[in-house]
PDB file of C-alpha atoms in Angstrom:
ATOM      1  CA  UNK K   1      98.983 117.273  93.344  1.00 89.00           C
ATOM      2  CA  UNK K   2     100.411 114.597  90.956  1.00 89.00           C
ATOM      3  CA  UNK K   3      99.248 111.491  92.972  1.00 90.00           C
ATOM      4  CA  UNK K   4     102.546 110.896  94.584  1.00 91.00           C
ATOM      5  CA  UNK K   5     102.492 109.473  98.210  1.00 92.00           C
ATOM      6  CA  UNK K   6     105.508 109.700 100.416  1.00 92.00           C
ATOM      7  CA  UNK K   7     106.053 107.891 103.602  1.00 91.00           C
ATOM      8  CA  UNK K   8     108.381 109.637 106.162  1.00 92.00           C
ATOM      9  CA  UNK K   9     110.066 109.026 109.447  1.00 91.00           C
ATOM     10  CA  UNK K  10     109.868 111.951 111.770  1.00 92.00           C
ATOM     11  CA  UNK K  11     113.735 112.069 112.172  1.00 94.00           C
ATOM     12  CA  UNK K  12     114.411 112.353 108.252  1.00 91.00           C
ATOM     13  CA  UNK K  13     113.657 114.480 105.435  1.00 92.00           C
ATOM     14  CA  UNK K  14     113.979 111.771 103.113  1.00 93.00           C
ATOM     15  CA  UNK K  15     111.001 109.388 102.711  1.00 92.00           C
ATOM     16  CA  UNK K  16     111.248 105.676 103.726  1.00 91.00           C
ATOM     17  CA  UNK K  17     108.897 104.895 100.810  1.00 90.00           C
ATOM     18  CA  UNK K  18     107.584 106.572  97.842  1.00 91.00           C
ATOM     19  CA  UNK K  19     104.881 105.706  95.384  1.00 92.00           C
ATOM     20  CA  UNK K  20     104.764 107.795  92.336  1.00 91.00           C
ATOM     21  CA  UNK K  21     101.505 108.161  90.195  1.00 80.00           C
ATOM     22  CA  UNK K  22      99.774 106.034  92.818  1.00 86.00           C
ATOM     23  CA  UNK K  23      96.447 107.602  91.594  1.00 91.00           C
ATOM     24  CA  UNK K  24      97.369 107.629  87.959  1.00 88.00           C
ATOM     25  CA  UNK K  25      98.238 111.216  88.052  1.00 88.00           C
ATOM     26  CA  UNK K  26      94.971 112.513  89.820  1.00 92.00           C
ATOM     27  CA  UNK K  27      95.672 114.919  92.728  1.00 94.00           C
ATOM     28  CA  UNK K  28      95.224 113.501  96.188  1.00 95.00           C
ATOM     29  CA  UNK K  29      92.403 115.310  98.196  1.00 95.00           C
ATOM     30  CA  UNK K  30      92.697 113.169 101.480  1.00 95.00           C
ATOM     31  CA  UNK K  31      94.808 110.663 103.092  1.00 95.00           C
ATOM     32  CA  UNK K  32      94.237 109.021 106.437  1.00 94.00           C
ATOM     33  CA  UNK K  33      95.708 106.191 108.512  1.00 92.00           C
ATOM     34  CA  UNK K  34      93.038 103.345 109.549  1.00 90.00           C
ATOM     35  CA  UNK K  35      92.409 104.028 113.198  1.00 87.00           C
ATOM     36  CA  UNK K  36      92.313 100.449 114.213  1.00 85.00           C
ATOM     37  CA  UNK K  37      95.101  98.843 112.137  1.00 85.00           C
ATOM     38  CA  UNK K  38      98.340 100.742 111.910  1.00 83.00           C
ATOM     39  CA  UNK K  39      99.612  99.365 108.464  1.00 90.00           C
ATOM     40  CA  UNK K  40      96.480 100.469 106.473  1.00 92.00           C
ATOM     41  CA  UNK K  41      95.783 103.912 104.938  1.00 94.00           C
ATOM     42  CA  UNK K  42      92.915 105.221 102.779  1.00 96.00           C
ATOM     43  CA  UNK K  43      93.478 107.737  99.882  1.00 96.00           C
ATOM     44  CA  UNK K  44      90.800 109.750  98.116  1.00 96.00           C
ATOM     45  CA  UNK K  45      91.707 111.361  94.719  1.00 95.00           C
ATOM     46  CA  UNK K  46      90.207 114.281  92.721  1.00 94.00           C
ATOM     47  CA  UNK K  47      88.151 111.676  90.590  1.00 93.00           C
ATOM     48  CA  UNK K  48      86.375 110.439  93.687  1.00 94.00           C
ATOM     49  CA  UNK K  49      88.428 107.082  93.851  1.00 95.00           C
ATOM     50  CA  UNK K  50      89.222 105.597  97.101  1.00 95.00           C
ATOM     51  CA  UNK K  51      92.253 103.473  97.441  1.00 95.00           C
ATOM     52  CA  UNK K  52      93.004 101.188 100.348  1.00 94.00           C
ATOM     53  CA  UNK K  53      96.772 100.533 101.193  1.00 95.00           C
ATOM     54  CA  UNK K  54      97.601  97.535 103.450  1.00 94.00           C
ATOM     55  CA  UNK K  55     101.413  97.602 103.680  1.00 93.00           C
ATOM     56  CA  UNK K  56     101.581  94.294 105.382  1.00 92.00           C
ATOM     57  CA  UNK K  57      99.847  92.685 102.393  1.00 93.00           C
ATOM     58  CA  UNK K  58     101.209  94.824  99.605  1.00 93.00           C
ATOM     59  CA  UNK K  59     103.670  97.648  99.935  1.00 91.00           C
ATOM     60  CA  UNK K  60     103.896  98.500  96.108  1.00 92.00           C
ATOM     61  CA  UNK K  61     100.148  99.024  95.134  1.00 92.00           C
ATOM     62  CA  UNK K  62      96.957  99.551  96.740  1.00 94.00           C
ATOM     63  CA  UNK K  63      95.003  96.395  97.833  1.00 94.00           C
ATOM     64  CA  UNK K  64      91.524  97.670  96.638  1.00 93.00           C
ATOM     65  CA  UNK K  65      90.187 100.627  94.820  1.00 94.00           C
ATOM     66  CA  UNK K  66      86.358 101.926  95.006  1.00 92.00           C
ATOM     67  CA  UNK K  67      85.107 104.350  92.694  1.00 91.00           C
ATOM     68  CA  UNK K  68      82.252 106.556  93.970  1.00 84.00           C
ATOM     69  CA  UNK K  69      80.348 107.002  90.464  1.00 79.00           C
ATOM     70  CA  UNK K  70      77.078 109.033  91.723  1.00 80.00           C
ATOM     71  CA  UNK K  71      78.600 112.241  92.801  1.00 85.00           C
ATOM     72  CA  UNK K  72      82.068 113.869  93.503  1.00 92.00           C
ATOM     73  CA  UNK K  73      83.553 113.375  96.793  1.00 94.00           C
ATOM     74  CA  UNK K  74      85.042 116.509  98.287  1.00 94.00           C
ATOM     75  CA  UNK K  75      86.596 115.120 101.507  1.00 94.00           C
ATOM     76  CA  UNK K  76      86.779 111.941 103.730  1.00 95.00           C
ATOM     77  CA  UNK K  77      87.643 111.230 107.235  1.00 94.00           C
ATOM     78  CA  UNK K  78      87.546 107.769 109.082  1.00 93.00           C
ATOM     79  CA  UNK K  79      85.680 106.934 112.318  1.00 90.00           C
ATOM     80  CA  UNK K  80      86.490 103.934 114.575  1.00 84.00           C
ATOM     81  CA  UNK K  81      87.374 103.078 118.270  1.00 81.00           C
ATOM     82  CA  UNK K  82      91.082 102.088 118.189  1.00 78.00           C
ATOM     83  CA  UNK K  83      90.918 101.183 121.849  1.00 77.00           C
ATOM     84  CA  UNK K  84      88.329  98.395 121.098  1.00 76.00           C
ATOM     85  CA  UNK K  85      89.169  95.216 119.208  1.00 72.00           C
ATOM     86  CA  UNK K  86      85.986  94.859 117.429  1.00 75.00           C
ATOM     87  CA  UNK K  87      87.401  95.918 114.077  1.00 72.00           C
ATOM     88  CA  UNK K  88      84.695  98.616 113.524  1.00 84.00           C
ATOM     89  CA  UNK K  89      85.919 101.077 111.004  1.00 89.00           C
ATOM     90  CA  UNK K  90      84.077 103.411 108.790  1.00 91.00           C
ATOM     91  CA  UNK K  91      84.713 106.078 106.035  1.00 93.00           C
ATOM     92  CA  UNK K  92      82.791 109.393 106.149  1.00 94.00           C
ATOM     93  CA  UNK K  93      82.486 110.803 102.707  1.00 94.00           C
ATOM     94  CA  UNK K  94      81.324 114.422 102.104  1.00 95.00           C
ATOM     95  CA  UNK K  95      79.932 114.919  98.589  1.00 94.00           C
ATOM     96  CA  UNK K  96      79.793 117.845  96.632  1.00 92.00           C
ATOM     97  CA  UNK K  97      75.941 118.454  97.328  1.00 92.00           C
ATOM     98  CA  UNK K  98      76.667 118.638 101.035  1.00 92.00           C
ATOM     99  CA  UNK K  99      75.494 114.937 101.708  1.00 93.00           C
ATOM    100  CA  UNK K 100      77.577 112.734 104.153  1.00 94.00           C
ATOM    101  CA  UNK K 101      77.672 109.040 103.337  1.00 92.00           C
ATOM    102  CA  UNK K 102      79.211 106.549 105.667  1.00 92.00           C
ATOM    103  CA  UNK K 103      80.476 103.146 104.618  1.00 90.00           C
ATOM    104  CA  UNK K 104      81.949 100.505 106.970  1.00 90.00           C
ATOM    105  CA  UNK K 105      85.225  98.774 105.823  1.00 88.00           C
ATOM    106  CA  UNK K 106      85.719  95.032 105.577  1.00 87.00           C
ATOM    107  CA  UNK K 107      86.932  93.559 108.843  1.00 85.00           C
ATOM    108  CA  UNK K 108      90.234  92.228 106.976  1.00 85.00           C
ATOM    109  CA  UNK K 109      91.282  95.994 106.749  1.00 82.00           C
ATOM    110  CA  UNK K 110      89.960  97.102 110.028  1.00 84.00           C
ATOM    111  CA  UNK K 111      90.736  94.315 112.699  1.00 81.00           C
ATOM    112  CA  UNK K 112      93.990  95.144 114.771  1.00 76.00           C
TER     113      UNK K 112
END
């Protein structure tokens, strides 16, 4: 609810990493790991901002941020084929009106 993200290992109750205020205090609506690239995850906050984290490139801050200004995004999920090395990765965004938007991710964040 405060925009903090914690990365846990299944064998410990304490986080390996913790990023406080990663969304400048906005609640996190959804967080999903990339299906095609294990070190990348995506975060959607309550202000319809999408943050891309690539832990191999920068483990302190997101590597990109995209604001969805037209309409509030209520949830997101990812689509892709992890068993294929084509690097196809998409973000499915559900908007408040019920409209669905699919956007494809740049290859640098999608390739295995």
